[in-house]
Amino acid sequence: MDNQSSVSEFLLLEFSAIRELQILQFILFLIFYLTTVSGNLLIFSAVAFDHRLHTPLYFFLMNLAIQDLGSVSVIIPKYLINLFTNDRHISYSGCVTQVLLFIFFAGSDVALLTVMAYDRYVAICNPLQYERIMNRRACKQMALGAWFAALLNAILHTGGTFGTPLCSNVVNQFFCEIPQIVRLACSDLHQIEMGATVFTFVVWFGCFTFIIVSYVEIFTAVLKMPSVLGRKKAFSTCIPHLTVVSMFSLTVCLAYLKPSSSTPSTWDLVVTIMYAVFPPMLNPLIYSMRNKEIKVALSRLLSLKSSSDKSFCLCLR
């Protein structure tokens, strides 16, 4: 293909031509998707319907749940359809949209995790000023700023990726992933995208440096607390966030710093799942395991649902 305009569709990676294995992959990814959607919807509902959780920490957690829902919904449903219909095709506009939205949600993840680190820093290191600094208006502005910055980052990357001529339409991944599409470029014009990648890496590195410095200050302040109960409560709100940050950082580094290969492998699929699917699926579990307030809110929500179901059944009788 001589230029970008001749690419009207892309062929996504087919990991197996055996129908039985395709069905197995369909079942596994369906389980991943349903688990992620149900877990994040529970977190979102627990925060939205429990007034006790209407605080900055849980407001940002609700935004993180929305981000997790969006990131998996961009890539998994299309892959499930392809597996079910035994079809590898995705339209050019569909691929562009997938890249734009996936990078948008990935960028918002980093931005929201950084804002949440700042929230924990203010709450623990400057508690007397917490309500003044983290007021409702400030929280909304920080959340909107995180989403807007992620959108600009996504537009920059998408333009850099598809603004160069492509000499092939075969994407060696189960969704439209930027590194795989950049490999399809006809010339070194893909350096535009490399420049955008370097810029984004610098910004992300700054975010993670801010998170690390914040937690150094947080743990220093926590260890100075005279009350064991106070230290335990502080750790209960910080450890889940730090775990999510660590998991996201490790999986992304594993995916993008591994040696590139021109031929697809099972290991590439595993690594991609680890950074694109597992974090959104595990985040609700991580936040609910060590957070007593989330556990209580979820139990209230589930018991309320159970009571309403019983009442509905009685009405039917």
PDB file of C-alpha atoms in Angstrom:
ATOM      1  CA  MET A   1       0.000   0.000   0.000  1.00  0.00           C
ATOM      2  CA  ASP A   2       1.502   3.296  -1.107  1.00  0.00           C
ATOM      3  CA  ASN A   3      -0.030   5.723   1.336  1.00  0.00           C
ATOM      4  CA  GLN A   4      -2.247   6.182   4.325  1.00  0.00           C
ATOM      5  CA  SER A   5      -5.390   6.887   2.300  1.00  0.00           C
ATOM      6  CA  SER A   6      -5.269   3.373   0.788  1.00  0.00           C
ATOM      7  CA  VAL A   7      -5.633   1.797   4.248  1.00  0.00           C
ATOM      8  CA  SER A   8      -9.375   1.431   4.741  1.00  0.00           C
ATOM      9  CA  GLU A   9      -9.199  -1.283   7.410  1.00  0.00           C
ATOM     10  CA  PHE A  10      -6.773  -3.204   9.577  1.00  0.00           C
ATOM     11  CA  LEU A  11      -6.316  -6.890  10.316  1.00  0.00           C
ATOM     12  CA  LEU A  12      -5.916  -7.617  14.027  1.00  0.00           C
ATOM     13  CA  LEU A  13      -3.860 -10.482  15.365  1.00  0.00           C
ATOM     14  CA  GLU A  14      -5.319 -13.980  15.257  1.00  0.00           C
ATOM     15  CA  PHE A  15      -3.632 -16.039  17.959  1.00  0.00           C
ATOM     16  CA  SER A  16      -5.120 -19.295  16.806  1.00  0.00           C
ATOM     17  CA  ALA A  17      -6.939 -20.575  13.748  1.00  0.00           C
ATOM     18  CA  ILE A  18      -8.409 -23.455  15.753  1.00  0.00           C
ATOM     19  CA  ARG A  19     -12.047 -22.724  16.495  1.00  0.00           C
ATOM     20  CA  GLU A  20     -12.007 -24.484  19.875  1.00  0.00           C
ATOM     21  CA  LEU A  21      -9.142 -22.280  21.070  1.00  0.00           C
ATOM     22  CA  GLN A  22     -10.940 -19.195  19.803  1.00  0.00           C
ATOM     23  CA  ILE A  23     -13.986 -20.165  21.865  1.00  0.00           C
ATOM     24  CA  LEU A  24     -11.749 -20.661  24.904  1.00  0.00           C
ATOM     25  CA  GLN A  25     -10.244 -17.205  24.387  1.00  0.00           C
ATOM     26  CA  PHE A  26     -13.766 -15.780  24.015  1.00  0.00           C
ATOM     27  CA  ILE A  27     -14.838 -17.291  27.345  1.00  0.00           C
ATOM     28  CA  LEU A  28     -11.705 -16.079  29.160  1.00  0.00           C
ATOM     29  CA  PHE A  29     -11.975 -12.514  27.857  1.00  0.00           C
ATOM     30  CA  LEU A  30     -15.704 -12.462  28.550  1.00  0.00           C
ATOM     31  CA  ILE A  31     -14.979 -13.442  32.168  1.00  0.00           C
ATOM     32  CA  PHE A  32     -12.296 -10.734  32.379  1.00  0.00           C
ATOM     33  CA  TYR A  33     -14.679  -8.125  31.001  1.00  0.00           C
ATOM     34  CA  LEU A  34     -17.694  -9.031  33.129  1.00  0.00           C
ATOM     35  CA  THR A  35     -15.530  -9.157  36.264  1.00  0.00           C
ATOM     36  CA  THR A  36     -14.072  -5.720  35.512  1.00  0.00           C
ATOM     37  CA  VAL A  37     -17.436  -4.143  34.702  1.00  0.00           C
ATOM     38  CA  SER A  38     -19.229  -5.598  37.742  1.00  0.00           C
ATOM     39  CA  GLY A  39     -16.407  -4.711  40.155  1.00  0.00           C
ATOM     40  CA  ASN A  40     -16.070  -1.120  39.003  1.00  0.00           C
ATOM     41  CA  LEU A  41     -19.838  -0.612  38.832  1.00  0.00           C
ATOM     42  CA  LEU A  42     -20.062  -1.795  42.443  1.00  0.00           C
ATOM     43  CA  ILE A  43     -17.380   0.693  43.503  1.00  0.00           C
ATOM     44  CA  PHE A  44     -19.080   3.490  41.564  1.00  0.00           C
ATOM     45  CA  SER A  45     -22.510   2.655  43.008  1.00  0.00           C
ATOM     46  CA  ALA A  46     -21.194   2.320  46.563  1.00  0.00           C
ATOM     47  CA  VAL A  47     -19.622   5.783  46.427  1.00  0.00           C
ATOM     48  CA  ALA A  48     -22.526   7.405  44.576  1.00  0.00           C
ATOM     49  CA  PHE A  49     -25.316   6.120  46.844  1.00  0.00           C
ATOM     50  CA  ASP A  50     -23.595   6.260  50.241  1.00  0.00           C
ATOM     51  CA  HIS A  51     -23.408   9.842  51.529  1.00  0.00           C
ATOM     52  CA  ARG A  52     -20.712   8.792  54.028  1.00  0.00           C
ATOM     53  CA  LEU A  53     -18.346   8.325  51.075  1.00  0.00           C
ATOM     54  CA  HIS A  54     -18.941  11.765  49.584  1.00  0.00           C
ATOM     55  CA  THR A  55     -15.391  12.852  50.354  1.00  0.00           C
ATOM     56  CA  PRO A  56     -12.493  13.827  48.051  1.00  0.00           C
ATOM     57  CA  LEU A  57     -10.797  10.418  48.365  1.00  0.00           C
ATOM     58  CA  TYR A  58     -13.853   8.503  47.196  1.00  0.00           C
ATOM     59  CA  PHE A  59     -14.777  11.131  44.610  1.00  0.00           C
ATOM     60  CA  PHE A  60     -11.457  10.450  42.873  1.00  0.00           C
ATOM     61  CA  LEU A  61     -11.932   6.709  43.399  1.00  0.00           C
ATOM     62  CA  MET A  62     -15.264   6.969  41.570  1.00  0.00           C
ATOM     63  CA  ASN A  63     -13.488   8.737  38.698  1.00  0.00           C
ATOM     64  CA  LEU A  64     -10.914   5.952  38.671  1.00  0.00           C
ATOM     65  CA  ALA A  65     -13.720   3.379  38.414  1.00  0.00           C
ATOM     66  CA  ILE A  66     -15.132   5.257  35.397  1.00  0.00           C
ATOM     67  CA  GLN A  67     -11.673   5.241  33.840  1.00  0.00           C
ATOM     68  CA  ASP A  68     -11.291   1.486  34.399  1.00  0.00           C
ATOM     69  CA  LEU A  69     -14.686   0.829  32.826  1.00  0.00           C
ATOM     70  CA  GLY A  70     -13.776   2.934  29.813  1.00  0.00           C
ATOM     71  CA  SER A  71     -10.334   1.439  29.214  1.00  0.00           C
ATOM     72  CA  VAL A  72     -11.579  -2.171  29.004  1.00  0.00           C
ATOM     73  CA  SER A  73     -14.755  -1.261  27.097  1.00  0.00           C
ATOM     74  CA  VAL A  74     -12.648   0.282  24.339  1.00  0.00           C
ATOM     75  CA  ILE A  75     -10.744  -2.925  23.512  1.00  0.00           C
ATOM     76  CA  ILE A  76     -12.413  -6.080  24.866  1.00  0.00           C
ATOM     77  CA  PRO A  77     -15.934  -5.924  23.321  1.00  0.00           C
ATOM     78  CA  LYS A  78     -14.470  -5.536  19.810  1.00  0.00           C
ATOM     79  CA  TYR A  79     -12.144  -8.470  20.419  1.00  0.00           C
ATOM     80  CA  LEU A  80     -15.050 -10.577  21.701  1.00  0.00           C
ATOM     81  CA  ILE A  81     -17.046  -9.772  18.560  1.00  0.00           C
ATOM     82  CA  ASN A  82     -14.072 -10.712  16.386  1.00  0.00           C
ATOM     83  CA  LEU A  83     -13.635 -14.013  18.221  1.00  0.00           C
ATOM     84  CA  PHE A  84     -17.353 -14.811  18.060  1.00  0.00           C
ATOM     85  CA  THR A  85     -17.647 -14.026  14.335  1.00  0.00           C
ATOM     86  CA  ASN A  86     -14.162 -15.364  13.486  1.00  0.00           C
ATOM     87  CA  ASP A  87     -13.351 -12.028  11.873  1.00  0.00           C
ATOM     88  CA  ARG A  88     -10.068 -10.110  12.285  1.00  0.00           C
ATOM     89  CA  HIS A  89     -11.098  -6.862  10.587  1.00  0.00           C
ATOM     90  CA  ILE A  90     -11.430  -3.425  12.147  1.00  0.00           C
ATOM     91  CA  SER A  91     -12.194  -0.315  10.111  1.00  0.00           C
ATOM     92  CA  TYR A  92      -9.702   2.524   9.802  1.00  0.00           C
ATOM     93  CA  SER A  93     -11.978   4.898  11.716  1.00  0.00           C
ATOM     94  CA  GLY A  94     -12.597   2.185  14.324  1.00  0.00           C
ATOM     95  CA  CYS A  95      -8.862   1.727  14.817  1.00  0.00           C
ATOM     96  CA  VAL A  96      -8.311   5.486  15.146  1.00  0.00           C
ATOM     97  CA  THR A  97     -11.122   5.704  17.686  1.00  0.00           C
ATOM     98  CA  GLN A  98      -9.738   2.749  19.630  1.00  0.00           C
ATOM     99  CA  VAL A  99      -6.265   4.308  19.837  1.00  0.00           C
ATOM    100  CA  LEU A 100      -7.662   7.714  20.821  1.00  0.00           C
ATOM    101  CA  LEU A 101      -9.912   6.362  23.590  1.00  0.00           C
ATOM    102  CA  PHE A 102      -7.441   3.827  24.951  1.00  0.00           C
ATOM    103  CA  ILE A 103      -4.671   6.431  25.268  1.00  0.00           C
ATOM    104  CA  PHE A 104      -7.214   8.858  26.729  1.00  0.00           C
ATOM    105  CA  PHE A 105      -8.210   6.440  29.489  1.00  0.00           C
ATOM    106  CA  ALA A 106      -4.606   5.342  30.099  1.00  0.00           C
ATOM    107  CA  GLY A 107      -3.534   8.966  30.468  1.00  0.00           C
ATOM    108  CA  SER A 108      -6.440   9.755  32.765  1.00  0.00           C
ATOM    109  CA  ASP A 109      -5.364   6.805  34.927  1.00  0.00           C
ATOM    110  CA  VAL A 110      -1.943   8.366  35.492  1.00  0.00           C
ATOM    111  CA  ALA A 111      -3.428  11.821  36.101  1.00  0.00           C
ATOM    112  CA  LEU A 112      -6.042  10.555  38.571  1.00  0.00           C
ATOM    113  CA  LEU A 113      -3.503   8.461  40.487  1.00  0.00           C
ATOM    114  CA  THR A 114      -1.312  11.571  40.795  1.00  0.00           C
ATOM    115  CA  VAL A 115      -4.234  13.660  42.072  1.00  0.00           C
ATOM    116  CA  MET A 116      -5.135  10.909  44.553  1.00  0.00           C
ATOM    117  CA  ALA A 117      -1.551  10.927  45.855  1.00  0.00           C
ATOM    118  CA  TYR A 118      -1.843  14.677  46.427  1.00  0.00           C
ATOM    119  CA  ASP A 119      -5.137  14.124  48.254  1.00  0.00           C
ATOM    120  CA  ARG A 120      -3.513  11.603  50.614  1.00  0.00           C
ATOM    121  CA  TYR A 121      -0.534  13.931  51.127  1.00  0.00           C
ATOM    122  CA  VAL A 122      -2.755  16.838  52.190  1.00  0.00           C
ATOM    123  CA  ALA A 123      -4.967  14.595  54.370  1.00  0.00           C
ATOM    124  CA  ILE A 124      -2.046  13.120  56.332  1.00  0.00           C
ATOM    125  CA  CYS A 125       0.667  15.788  56.220  1.00  0.00           C
ATOM    126  CA  ASN A 126      -1.578  18.849  56.487  1.00  0.00           C
ATOM    127  CA  PRO A 127      -4.845  17.619  58.048  1.00  0.00           C
ATOM    128  CA  LEU A 128      -5.879  20.975  59.558  1.00  0.00           C
ATOM    129  CA  GLN A 129      -5.994  22.554  56.094  1.00  0.00           C
ATOM    130  CA  TYR A 130      -7.523  19.531  54.333  1.00  0.00           C
ATOM    131  CA  GLU A 131     -11.106  20.784  54.060  1.00  0.00           C
ATOM    132  CA  ARG A 132      -9.960  24.182  52.857  1.00  0.00           C
ATOM    133  CA  ILE A 133      -7.546  22.837  50.239  1.00  0.00           C
ATOM    134  CA  MET A 134      -9.563  19.829  49.074  1.00  0.00           C
ATOM    135  CA  ASN A 135     -12.930  21.541  48.887  1.00  0.00           C
ATOM    136  CA  ARG A 136     -15.618  20.442  46.447  1.00  0.00           C
ATOM    137  CA  ARG A 137     -14.735  23.026  43.831  1.00  0.00           C
ATOM    138  CA  ALA A 138     -11.027  22.193  43.949  1.00  0.00           C
ATOM    139  CA  CYS A 139     -11.750  18.465  43.609  1.00  0.00           C
ATOM    140  CA  LYS A 140     -13.934  19.033  40.555  1.00  0.00           C
ATOM    141  CA  GLN A 141     -11.292  21.256  38.975  1.00  0.00           C
ATOM    142  CA  MET A 142      -8.541  18.683  39.579  1.00  0.00           C
ATOM    143  CA  ALA A 143     -10.680  15.860  38.161  1.00  0.00           C
ATOM    144  CA  LEU A 144     -11.610  17.914  35.089  1.00  0.00           C
ATOM    145  CA  GLY A 145      -7.970  18.912  34.672  1.00  0.00           C
ATOM    146  CA  ALA A 146      -6.914  15.260  34.769  1.00  0.00           C
ATOM    147  CA  TRP A 147      -9.468  14.253  32.124  1.00  0.00           C
ATOM    148  CA  PHE A 148      -8.674  17.261  29.910  1.00  0.00           C
ATOM    149  CA  ALA A 149      -4.903  16.679  30.058  1.00  0.00           C
ATOM    150  CA  ALA A 150      -5.478  13.027  29.161  1.00  0.00           C
ATOM    151  CA  LEU A 151      -7.612  14.062  26.181  1.00  0.00           C
ATOM    152  CA  LEU A 152      -4.924  16.413  24.855  1.00  0.00           C
ATOM    153  CA  ASN A 153      -2.323  13.676  25.278  1.00  0.00           C
ATOM    154  CA  ALA A 154      -4.538  11.210  23.390  1.00  0.00           C
ATOM    155  CA  ILE A 155      -5.113  13.652  20.509  1.00  0.00           C
ATOM    156  CA  LEU A 156      -1.366  14.295  20.279  1.00  0.00           C
ATOM    157  CA  HIS A 157      -0.533  10.576  20.106  1.00  0.00           C
ATOM    158  CA  THR A 158      -3.349   9.690  17.727  1.00  0.00           C
ATOM    159  CA  GLY A 159      -2.367  12.466  15.332  1.00  0.00           C
ATOM    160  CA  GLY A 160       1.278  11.410  15.471  1.00  0.00           C
ATOM    161  CA  THR A 161       0.423   7.772  14.886  1.00  0.00           C
ATOM    162  CA  PHE A 162      -1.987   8.101  11.957  1.00  0.00           C
ATOM    163  CA  GLY A 163      -0.476  11.239  10.437  1.00  0.00           C
ATOM    164  CA  THR A 164       2.226   9.210   8.666  1.00  0.00           C
ATOM    165  CA  PRO A 165       1.930   6.940   5.588  1.00  0.00           C
ATOM    166  CA  LEU A 166       1.349   3.267   6.407  1.00  0.00           C
ATOM    167  CA  CYS A 167       2.712   0.453   4.231  1.00  0.00           C
ATOM    168  CA  SER A 168       0.733  -2.382   5.789  1.00  0.00           C
ATOM    169  CA  ASN A 169      -2.573  -2.986   7.548  1.00  0.00           C
ATOM    170  CA  VAL A 170      -1.617  -6.043   9.645  1.00  0.00           C
ATOM    171  CA  VAL A 171      -1.552  -5.165  13.374  1.00  0.00           C
ATOM    172  CA  ASN A 172       0.262  -7.751  15.473  1.00  0.00           C
ATOM    173  CA  GLN A 173      -1.964  -7.247  18.500  1.00  0.00           C
ATOM    174  CA  PHE A 174      -5.564  -8.047  19.459  1.00  0.00           C
ATOM    175  CA  PHE A 175      -6.416  -4.322  19.474  1.00  0.00           C
ATOM    176  CA  CYS A 176      -5.028  -1.202  17.811  1.00  0.00           C
ATOM    177  CA  GLU A 177      -1.938  -0.503  19.894  1.00  0.00           C
ATOM    178  CA  ILE A 178       0.316   2.432  19.040  1.00  0.00           C
ATOM    179  CA  PRO A 179       3.695   0.582  19.003  1.00  0.00           C
ATOM    180  CA  GLN A 180       2.288  -1.989  16.592  1.00  0.00           C
ATOM    181  CA  ILE A 181       0.804   0.642  14.262  1.00  0.00           C
ATOM    182  CA  VAL A 182       4.025   2.695  14.285  1.00  0.00           C
ATOM    183  CA  ARG A 183       5.812  -0.381  12.915  1.00  0.00           C
ATOM    184  CA  LEU A 184       3.564  -0.138   9.840  1.00  0.00           C
ATOM    185  CA  ALA A 185       4.976   3.303   8.891  1.00  0.00           C
ATOM    186  CA  CYS A 186       6.569   3.474   5.442  1.00  0.00           C
ATOM    187  CA  SER A 187       9.489   5.666   6.522  1.00  0.00           C
ATOM    188  CA  ASP A 188      11.157   7.417   9.430  1.00  0.00           C
ATOM    189  CA  LEU A 189       8.289   9.904   9.502  1.00  0.00           C
ATOM    190  CA  HIS A 190       7.056   7.952  12.520  1.00  0.00           C
ATOM    191  CA  GLN A 191       9.663   9.961  14.463  1.00  0.00           C
ATOM    192  CA  ILE A 192       6.778  12.386  15.062  1.00  0.00           C
ATOM    193  CA  GLU A 193       5.122   9.734  17.199  1.00  0.00           C
ATOM    194  CA  MET A 194       8.458   8.920  18.845  1.00  0.00           C
ATOM    195  CA  GLY A 195       8.734  12.578  19.837  1.00  0.00           C
ATOM    196  CA  ALA A 196       5.235  12.478  21.307  1.00  0.00           C
ATOM    197  CA  THR A 197       6.154   9.287  23.169  1.00  0.00           C
ATOM    198  CA  VAL A 198       9.268  10.886  24.668  1.00  0.00           C
ATOM    199  CA  PHE A 199       7.253  13.938  25.728  1.00  0.00           C
ATOM    200  CA  THR A 200       4.590  11.746  27.350  1.00  0.00           C
ATOM    201  CA  PHE A 201       7.244   9.639  29.072  1.00  0.00           C
ATOM    202  CA  VAL A 202       8.765  12.786  30.593  1.00  0.00           C
ATOM    203  CA  VAL A 203       5.322  13.893  31.847  1.00  0.00           C
ATOM    204  CA  TRP A 204       4.526  10.427  33.230  1.00  0.00           C
ATOM    205  CA  PHE A 205       7.934  10.235  34.871  1.00  0.00           C
ATOM    206  CA  GLY A 206       7.209  13.582  36.520  1.00  0.00           C
ATOM    207  CA  CYS A 207       3.857  12.259  37.776  1.00  0.00           C
ATOM    208  CA  PHE A 208       5.379   9.110  39.246  1.00  0.00           C
ATOM    209  CA  THR A 209       8.211  11.115  40.803  1.00  0.00           C
ATOM    210  CA  PHE A 210       5.589  13.341  42.435  1.00  0.00           C
ATOM    211  CA  ILE A 211       3.752  10.254  43.718  1.00  0.00           C
ATOM    212  CA  ILE A 212       6.955   8.761  45.170  1.00  0.00           C
ATOM    213  CA  VAL A 213       7.973  12.018  46.855  1.00  0.00           C
ATOM    214  CA  SER A 214       4.439  12.403  48.241  1.00  0.00           C
ATOM    215  CA  TYR A 215       4.542   8.940  49.764  1.00  0.00           C
ATOM    216  CA  VAL A 216       7.953   9.505  51.276  1.00  0.00           C
ATOM    217  CA  GLU A 217       6.451  12.503  53.065  1.00  0.00           C
ATOM    218  CA  ILE A 218       3.304  10.539  53.930  1.00  0.00           C
ATOM    219  CA  PHE A 219       5.121   7.568  55.450  1.00  0.00           C
ATOM    220  CA  THR A 220       7.421   9.904  57.363  1.00  0.00           C
ATOM    221  CA  ALA A 221       4.389  11.659  58.860  1.00  0.00           C
ATOM    222  CA  VAL A 222       2.573   8.377  59.579  1.00  0.00           C
ATOM    223  CA  LEU A 223       5.527   6.859  61.431  1.00  0.00           C
ATOM    224  CA  LYS A 224       5.613   9.927  63.678  1.00  0.00           C
ATOM    225  CA  MET A 225       1.990   9.462  64.735  1.00  0.00           C
ATOM    226  CA  PRO A 226       1.745   8.533  68.433  1.00  0.00           C
ATOM    227  CA  SER A 227      -1.496   6.604  68.003  1.00  0.00           C
ATOM    228  CA  VAL A 228      -1.345   3.045  66.654  1.00  0.00           C
ATOM    229  CA  LEU A 229      -4.961   3.366  65.540  1.00  0.00           C
ATOM    230  CA  GLY A 230      -4.152   6.566  63.648  1.00  0.00           C
ATOM    231  CA  ARG A 231      -1.238   4.912  61.863  1.00  0.00           C
ATOM    232  CA  LYS A 232      -3.411   1.924  60.955  1.00  0.00           C
ATOM    233  CA  LYS A 233      -6.173   4.145  59.558  1.00  0.00           C
ATOM    234  CA  ALA A 234      -3.695   6.196  57.534  1.00  0.00           C
ATOM    235  CA  PHE A 235      -2.091   3.085  56.069  1.00  0.00           C
ATOM    236  CA  SER A 236      -5.524   1.624  55.219  1.00  0.00           C
ATOM    237  CA  THR A 237      -6.233   4.561  52.876  1.00  0.00           C
ATOM    238  CA  CYS A 238      -2.716   4.753  51.401  1.00  0.00           C
ATOM    239  CA  ILE A 239      -1.726   1.129  50.792  1.00  0.00           C
ATOM    240  CA  PRO A 240      -4.486   0.399  48.215  1.00  0.00           C
ATOM    241  CA  HIS A 241      -3.580   3.491  46.211  1.00  0.00           C
ATOM    242  CA  LEU A 242       0.126   2.702  46.376  1.00  0.00           C
ATOM    243  CA  THR A 243      -0.573  -0.891  45.308  1.00  0.00           C
ATOM    244  CA  VAL A 244      -2.569   0.306  42.288  1.00  0.00           C
ATOM    245  CA  VAL A 245       0.202   2.739  41.314  1.00  0.00           C
ATOM    246  CA  SER A 246       2.868   0.022  41.633  1.00  0.00           C
ATOM    247  CA  MET A 247       0.865  -2.509  39.619  1.00  0.00           C
ATOM    248  CA  PHE A 248       0.138  -0.008  36.848  1.00  0.00           C
ATOM    249  CA  SER A 249       3.782   1.137  36.677  1.00  0.00           C
ATOM    250  CA  LEU A 250       5.223  -2.386  36.605  1.00  0.00           C
ATOM    251  CA  THR A 251       2.842  -3.703  33.958  1.00  0.00           C
ATOM    252  CA  VAL A 252       3.296  -0.689  31.668  1.00  0.00           C
ATOM    253  CA  CYS A 253       7.097  -0.881  31.984  1.00  0.00           C
ATOM    254  CA  LEU A 254       6.967  -4.609  31.288  1.00  0.00           C
ATOM    255  CA  ALA A 255       4.869  -4.011  28.178  1.00  0.00           C
ATOM    256  CA  TYR A 256       6.772  -1.085  26.665  1.00  0.00           C
ATOM    257  CA  LEU A 257      10.358  -1.776  27.760  1.00  0.00           C
ATOM    258  CA  LYS A 258      10.448  -5.425  26.684  1.00  0.00           C
ATOM    259  CA  PRO A 259      12.498  -6.187  23.526  1.00  0.00           C
ATOM    260  CA  SER A 260      10.425  -5.593  20.419  1.00  0.00           C
ATOM    261  CA  SER A 261       9.682  -8.507  18.138  1.00  0.00           C
ATOM    262  CA  SER A 262       8.493  -8.500  14.544  1.00  0.00           C
ATOM    263  CA  THR A 263       6.637 -11.771  15.049  1.00  0.00           C
ATOM    264  CA  PRO A 264       3.745 -12.126  17.525  1.00  0.00           C
ATOM    265  CA  SER A 265       3.975 -14.592  20.389  1.00  0.00           C
ATOM    266  CA  THR A 266       1.920 -15.863  23.298  1.00  0.00           C
ATOM    267  CA  TRP A 267       4.173 -13.863  25.627  1.00  0.00           C
ATOM    268  CA  ASP A 268       3.155 -10.633  23.835  1.00  0.00           C
ATOM    269  CA  LEU A 269      -0.495 -11.466  24.484  1.00  0.00           C
ATOM    270  CA  VAL A 270       0.178 -12.212  28.166  1.00  0.00           C
ATOM    271  CA  VAL A 271       2.108  -8.962  28.656  1.00  0.00           C
ATOM    272  CA  THR A 272      -0.590  -6.925  26.928  1.00  0.00           C
ATOM    273  CA  ILE A 273      -3.298  -8.486  29.087  1.00  0.00           C
ATOM    274  CA  MET A 274      -1.211  -7.731  32.181  1.00  0.00           C
ATOM    275  CA  TYR A 275      -1.143  -3.985  31.517  1.00  0.00           C
ATOM    276  CA  ALA A 276      -4.404  -3.447  29.602  1.00  0.00           C
ATOM    277  CA  VAL A 277      -6.822  -5.850  31.302  1.00  0.00           C
ATOM    278  CA  PHE A 278      -5.587  -6.900  34.742  1.00  0.00           C
ATOM    279  CA  PRO A 279      -5.213  -3.449  36.432  1.00  0.00           C
ATOM    280  CA  PRO A 280      -8.811  -2.322  35.710  1.00  0.00           C
ATOM    281  CA  MET A 281     -10.044  -5.751  36.807  1.00  0.00           C
ATOM    282  CA  LEU A 282      -8.042  -5.861  40.046  1.00  0.00           C
ATOM    283  CA  ASN A 283      -8.399  -2.221  41.136  1.00  0.00           C
ATOM    284  CA  PRO A 284     -11.865  -2.671  42.726  1.00  0.00           C
ATOM    285  CA  LEU A 285     -10.618  -5.739  44.616  1.00  0.00           C
ATOM    286  CA  ILE A 286      -7.540  -3.903  45.871  1.00  0.00           C
ATOM    287  CA  TYR A 287      -9.528  -0.902  47.103  1.00  0.00           C
ATOM    288  CA  SER A 288     -12.216  -2.994  48.780  1.00  0.00           C
ATOM    289  CA  MET A 289      -9.908  -5.492  50.524  1.00  0.00           C
ATOM    290  CA  ARG A 290      -8.160  -3.075  52.906  1.00  0.00           C
ATOM    291  CA  ASN A 291     -10.757  -0.316  53.081  1.00  0.00           C
ATOM    292  CA  LYS A 292     -13.337  -0.792  55.810  1.00  0.00           C
ATOM    293  CA  GLU A 293     -15.553   2.069  54.615  1.00  0.00           C
ATOM    294  CA  ILE A 294     -15.793   0.587  51.116  1.00  0.00           C
ATOM    295  CA  LYS A 295     -16.597  -2.830  52.579  1.00  0.00           C
ATOM    296  CA  VAL A 296     -19.388  -1.365  54.712  1.00  0.00           C
ATOM    297  CA  ALA A 297     -20.800   0.614  51.779  1.00  0.00           C
ATOM    298  CA  LEU A 298     -20.718  -2.441  49.520  1.00  0.00           C
ATOM    299  CA  SER A 299     -22.423  -4.595  52.147  1.00  0.00           C
ATOM    300  CA  ARG A 300     -25.138  -1.941  52.528  1.00  0.00           C
ATOM    301  CA  LEU A 301     -25.562  -1.730  48.772  1.00  0.00           C
ATOM    302  CA  LEU A 302     -25.766  -5.506  48.325  1.00  0.00           C
ATOM    303  CA  SER A 303     -28.116  -5.964  51.281  1.00  0.00           C
ATOM    304  CA  LEU A 304     -30.338  -3.192  49.922  1.00  0.00           C
ATOM    305  CA  LYS A 305     -30.428  -4.893  46.546  1.00  0.00           C
ATOM    306  CA  SER A 306     -31.209  -8.232  48.195  1.00  0.00           C
ATOM    307  CA  SER A 307     -34.060  -6.654  50.172  1.00  0.00           C
ATOM    308  CA  SER A 308     -35.522  -5.023  47.073  1.00  0.00           C
ATOM    309  CA  ASP A 309     -35.351  -8.324  45.171  1.00  0.00           C
ATOM    310  CA  LYS A 310     -37.208 -10.086  47.993  1.00  0.00           C
ATOM    311  CA  SER A 311     -39.860  -7.355  48.071  1.00  0.00           C
ATOM    312  CA  PHE A 312     -40.286  -7.654  44.316  1.00  0.00           C
ATOM    313  CA  CYS A 313     -40.739 -11.428  44.601  1.00  0.00           C
ATOM    314  CA  LEU A 314     -43.355 -10.957  47.351  1.00  0.00           C
ATOM    315  CA  CYS A 315     -45.230  -8.474  45.181  1.00  0.00           C
ATOM    316  CA  LEU A 316     -45.298 -10.992  42.330  1.00  0.00           C
ATOM    317  CA  ARG A 317     -46.810 -13.575  44.646  1.00  0.00           C
TER     318      ARG A 317
END
